[in-house]
CSV table of C-alpha atoms in Angstrom, one decimal:
chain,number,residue,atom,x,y,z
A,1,UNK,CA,-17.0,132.1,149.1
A,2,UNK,CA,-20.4,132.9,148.2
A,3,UNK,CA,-20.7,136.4,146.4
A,4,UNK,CA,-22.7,139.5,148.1
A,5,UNK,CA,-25.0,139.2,145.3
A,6,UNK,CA,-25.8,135.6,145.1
A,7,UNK,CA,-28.4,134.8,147.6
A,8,UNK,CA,-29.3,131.3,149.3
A,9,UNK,CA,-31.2,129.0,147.2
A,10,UNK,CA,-34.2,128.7,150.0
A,11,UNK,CA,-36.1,125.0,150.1
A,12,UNK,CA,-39.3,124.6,152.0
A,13,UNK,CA,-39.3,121.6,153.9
A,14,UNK,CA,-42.7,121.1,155.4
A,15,UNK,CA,-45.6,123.4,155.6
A,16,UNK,CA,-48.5,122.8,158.3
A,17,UNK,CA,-51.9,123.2,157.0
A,18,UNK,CA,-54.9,123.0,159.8
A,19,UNK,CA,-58.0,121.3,158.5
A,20,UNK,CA,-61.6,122.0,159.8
A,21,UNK,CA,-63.9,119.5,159.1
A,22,UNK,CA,-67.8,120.8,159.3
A,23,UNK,CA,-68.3,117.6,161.0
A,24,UNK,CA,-65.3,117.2,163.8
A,25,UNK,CA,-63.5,114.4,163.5
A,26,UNK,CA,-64.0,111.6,166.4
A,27,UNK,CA,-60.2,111.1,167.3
A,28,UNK,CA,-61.4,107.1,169.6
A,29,UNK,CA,-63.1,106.6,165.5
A,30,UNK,CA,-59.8,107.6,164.1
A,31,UNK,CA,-57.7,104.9,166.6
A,32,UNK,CA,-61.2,102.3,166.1
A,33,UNK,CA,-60.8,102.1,162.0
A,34,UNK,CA,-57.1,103.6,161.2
A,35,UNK,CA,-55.0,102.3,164.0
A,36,UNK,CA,-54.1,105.5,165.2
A,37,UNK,CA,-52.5,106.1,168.3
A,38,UNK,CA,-52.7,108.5,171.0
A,39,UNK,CA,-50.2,110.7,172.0
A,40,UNK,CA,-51.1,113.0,174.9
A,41,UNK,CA,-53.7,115.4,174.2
A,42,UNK,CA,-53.1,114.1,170.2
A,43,UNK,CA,-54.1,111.2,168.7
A,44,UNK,CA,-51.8,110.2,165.2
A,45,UNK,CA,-52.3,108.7,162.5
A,46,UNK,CA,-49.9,107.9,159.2
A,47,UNK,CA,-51.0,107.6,155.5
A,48,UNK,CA,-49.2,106.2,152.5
A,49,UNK,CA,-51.2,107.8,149.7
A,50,UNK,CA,-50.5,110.5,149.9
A,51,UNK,CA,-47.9,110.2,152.3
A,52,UNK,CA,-48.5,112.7,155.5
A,53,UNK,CA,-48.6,112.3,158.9
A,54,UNK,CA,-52.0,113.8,159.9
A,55,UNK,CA,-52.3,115.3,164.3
A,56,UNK,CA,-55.9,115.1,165.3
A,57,UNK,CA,-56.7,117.6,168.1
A,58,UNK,CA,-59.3,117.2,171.3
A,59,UNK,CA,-61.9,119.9,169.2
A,60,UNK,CA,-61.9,117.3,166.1
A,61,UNK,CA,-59.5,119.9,163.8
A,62,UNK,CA,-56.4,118.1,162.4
A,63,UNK,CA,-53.2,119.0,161.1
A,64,UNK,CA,-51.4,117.6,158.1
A,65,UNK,CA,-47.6,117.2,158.2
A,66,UNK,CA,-45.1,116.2,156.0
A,67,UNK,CA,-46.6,118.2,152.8
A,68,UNK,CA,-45.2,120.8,151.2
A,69,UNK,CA,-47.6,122.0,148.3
A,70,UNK,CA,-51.7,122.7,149.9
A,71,UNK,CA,-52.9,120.9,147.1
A,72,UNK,CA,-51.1,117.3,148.8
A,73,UNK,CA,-52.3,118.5,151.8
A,74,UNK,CA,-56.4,118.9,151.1
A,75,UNK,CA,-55.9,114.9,149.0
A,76,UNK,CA,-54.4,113.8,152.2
A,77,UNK,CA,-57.2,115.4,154.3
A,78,UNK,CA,-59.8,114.2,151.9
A,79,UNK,CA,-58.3,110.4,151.8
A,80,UNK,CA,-58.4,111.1,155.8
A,81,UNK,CA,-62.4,111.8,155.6
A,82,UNK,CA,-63.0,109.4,153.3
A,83,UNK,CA,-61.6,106.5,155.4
A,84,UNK,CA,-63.2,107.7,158.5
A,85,UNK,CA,-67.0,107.9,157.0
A,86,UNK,CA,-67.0,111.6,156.9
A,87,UNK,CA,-67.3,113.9,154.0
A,88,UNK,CA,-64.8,116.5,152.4
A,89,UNK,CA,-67.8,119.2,152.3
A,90,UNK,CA,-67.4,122.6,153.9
A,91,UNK,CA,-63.8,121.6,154.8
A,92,UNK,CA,-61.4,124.9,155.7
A,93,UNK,CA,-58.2,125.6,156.3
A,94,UNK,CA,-55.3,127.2,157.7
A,95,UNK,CA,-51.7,127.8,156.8
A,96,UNK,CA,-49.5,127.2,160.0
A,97,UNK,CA,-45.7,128.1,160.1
A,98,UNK,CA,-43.1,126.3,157.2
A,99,UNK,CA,-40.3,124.7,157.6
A,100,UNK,CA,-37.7,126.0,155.4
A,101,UNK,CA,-33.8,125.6,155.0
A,102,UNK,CA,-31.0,126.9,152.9
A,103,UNK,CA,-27.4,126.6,152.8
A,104,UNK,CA,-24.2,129.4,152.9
A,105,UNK,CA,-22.5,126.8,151.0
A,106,UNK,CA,-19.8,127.6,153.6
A,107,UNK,CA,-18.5,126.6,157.0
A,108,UNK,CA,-19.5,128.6,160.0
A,109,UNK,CA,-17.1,129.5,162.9
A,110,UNK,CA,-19.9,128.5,165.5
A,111,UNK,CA,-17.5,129.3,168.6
A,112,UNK,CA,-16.9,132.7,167.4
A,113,UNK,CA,-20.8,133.6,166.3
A,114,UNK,CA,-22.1,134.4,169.7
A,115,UNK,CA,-19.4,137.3,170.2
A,116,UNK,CA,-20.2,139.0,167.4
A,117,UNK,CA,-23.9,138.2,167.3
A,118,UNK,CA,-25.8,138.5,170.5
A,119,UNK,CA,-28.6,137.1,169.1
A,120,UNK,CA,-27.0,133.8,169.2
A,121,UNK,CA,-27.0,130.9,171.4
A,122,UNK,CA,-25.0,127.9,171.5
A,123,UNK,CA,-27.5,124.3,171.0
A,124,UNK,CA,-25.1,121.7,172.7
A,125,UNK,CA,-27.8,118.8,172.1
A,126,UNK,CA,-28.6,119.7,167.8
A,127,UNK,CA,-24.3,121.4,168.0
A,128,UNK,CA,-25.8,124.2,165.9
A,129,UNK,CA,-26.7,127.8,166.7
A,130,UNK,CA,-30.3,128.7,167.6
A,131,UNK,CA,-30.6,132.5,166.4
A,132,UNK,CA,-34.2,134.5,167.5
A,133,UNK,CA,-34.1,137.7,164.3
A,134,UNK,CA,-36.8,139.3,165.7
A,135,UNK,CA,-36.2,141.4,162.4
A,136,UNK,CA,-38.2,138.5,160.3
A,137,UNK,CA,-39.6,136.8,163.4
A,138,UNK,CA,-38.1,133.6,162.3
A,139,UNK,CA,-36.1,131.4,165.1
A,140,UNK,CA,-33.1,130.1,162.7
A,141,UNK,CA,-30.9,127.1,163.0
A,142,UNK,CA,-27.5,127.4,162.3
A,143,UNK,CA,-24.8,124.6,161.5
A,144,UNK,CA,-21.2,124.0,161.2
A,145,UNK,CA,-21.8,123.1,157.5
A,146,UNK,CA,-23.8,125.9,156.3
A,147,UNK,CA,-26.7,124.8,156.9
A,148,UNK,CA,-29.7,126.9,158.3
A,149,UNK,CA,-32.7,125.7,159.1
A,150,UNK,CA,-36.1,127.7,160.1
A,151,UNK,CA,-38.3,126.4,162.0
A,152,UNK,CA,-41.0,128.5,162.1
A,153,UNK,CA,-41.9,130.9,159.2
A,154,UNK,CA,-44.7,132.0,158.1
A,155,UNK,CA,-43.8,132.2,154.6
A,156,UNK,CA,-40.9,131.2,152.3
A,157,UNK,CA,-39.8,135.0,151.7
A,158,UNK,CA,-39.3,136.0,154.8
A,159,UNK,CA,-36.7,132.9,155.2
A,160,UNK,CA,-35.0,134.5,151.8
A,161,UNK,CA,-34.5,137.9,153.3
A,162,UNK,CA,-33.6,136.5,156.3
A,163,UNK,CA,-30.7,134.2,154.5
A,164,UNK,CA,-29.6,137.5,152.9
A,165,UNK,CA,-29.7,139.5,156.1
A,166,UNK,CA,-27.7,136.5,158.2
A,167,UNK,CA,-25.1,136.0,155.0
A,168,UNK,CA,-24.1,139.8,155.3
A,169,UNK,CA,-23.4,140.1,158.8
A,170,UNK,CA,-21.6,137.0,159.3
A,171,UNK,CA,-19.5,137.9,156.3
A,172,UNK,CA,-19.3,141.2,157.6
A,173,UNK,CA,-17.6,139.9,161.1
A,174,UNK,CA,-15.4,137.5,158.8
A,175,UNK,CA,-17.3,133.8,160.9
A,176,UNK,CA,-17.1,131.7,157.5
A,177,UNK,CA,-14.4,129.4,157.2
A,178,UNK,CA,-12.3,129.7,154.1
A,179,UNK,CA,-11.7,126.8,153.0
């Protein structure tokens, strides 16, 4: 069993960056010369160097997914530019929520979690927990294994205390497995 003191090792999976060109970007140029494809109000479009998935938006702003570190992001937005015809210059952006994930390094009682925490809900289709801790404002994923996953953070540290916070009170109602 993990000690009181030892606290979740906390990876960040993904964090969205929000690109705004000065020039918007066409999204019909972006399926003309890249191949990308639409997907509803979205087009999409895939690049190998660096690797990211990039989610162009109706006002010509894009998203870059599947970085973790900004600096990946801005080369993948610039490589994006570049192959469009556009240039890099007066390019902002915006952090958007990370996707972050530790592990308890123990099994979870996930049947007996919602009766201790109301904040808990059964997931049948992902067979995890889906927790809302309005205390970090983070929605948390919780699995059988140990692991958690957040979906929408704003920042790293908040999934940290929020890993330390969770750890306590399920050890505190006794819902890890000893194994």
């Amino acid at each position: 069993m993990m000690s009181v003191s030892e606290a979740p090792d906390v990876q960040v999976e993904n964090q969205l960056i929000r690109f705004i060109p000065a020039t918007p970007v066409d999204p019909e140029k972006a399926i003309d010369l890249l191949g990308a494809t639409r997907s509803g109000d979205y087009v999409i479009n895939s690049l190998e160097h660096p690797k990211a998935t990039i989610l162009i938006d109706f006002k010509g702003r894009f998203v870059i997914h599947g970085t973790i570190k900004q600096q990946a992001a801005r080369a993948a937005a610039r490589e994006f530019l570049l192959r469009l015809g556009y240039s890099d210059e007066g390019l902002t952006s915006e952090k958007g929520p990370v996707v972050a994930s530790f592990s308890f390094k123990n099994r979870i009682d996930l049947n007996r979690v919602p009766i201790y925490l109301k904040e808990a809900t059964l997931d049948s289709k992902l067979d995890c927990l889906r927790v809302l801790d309005s205390r970090h404002n983070l929605e948390l994923l919780f699995f059988a294994n140990g692991k958690v996953i957040s979906t929408n953070a704003r920042h790293a540290n908040m999934v940290a205390m929020a890993a330390i916070h969770w750890r306590d009170r399920l050890q505190d109602n006794g819902l890890f497995i000893e194994e």
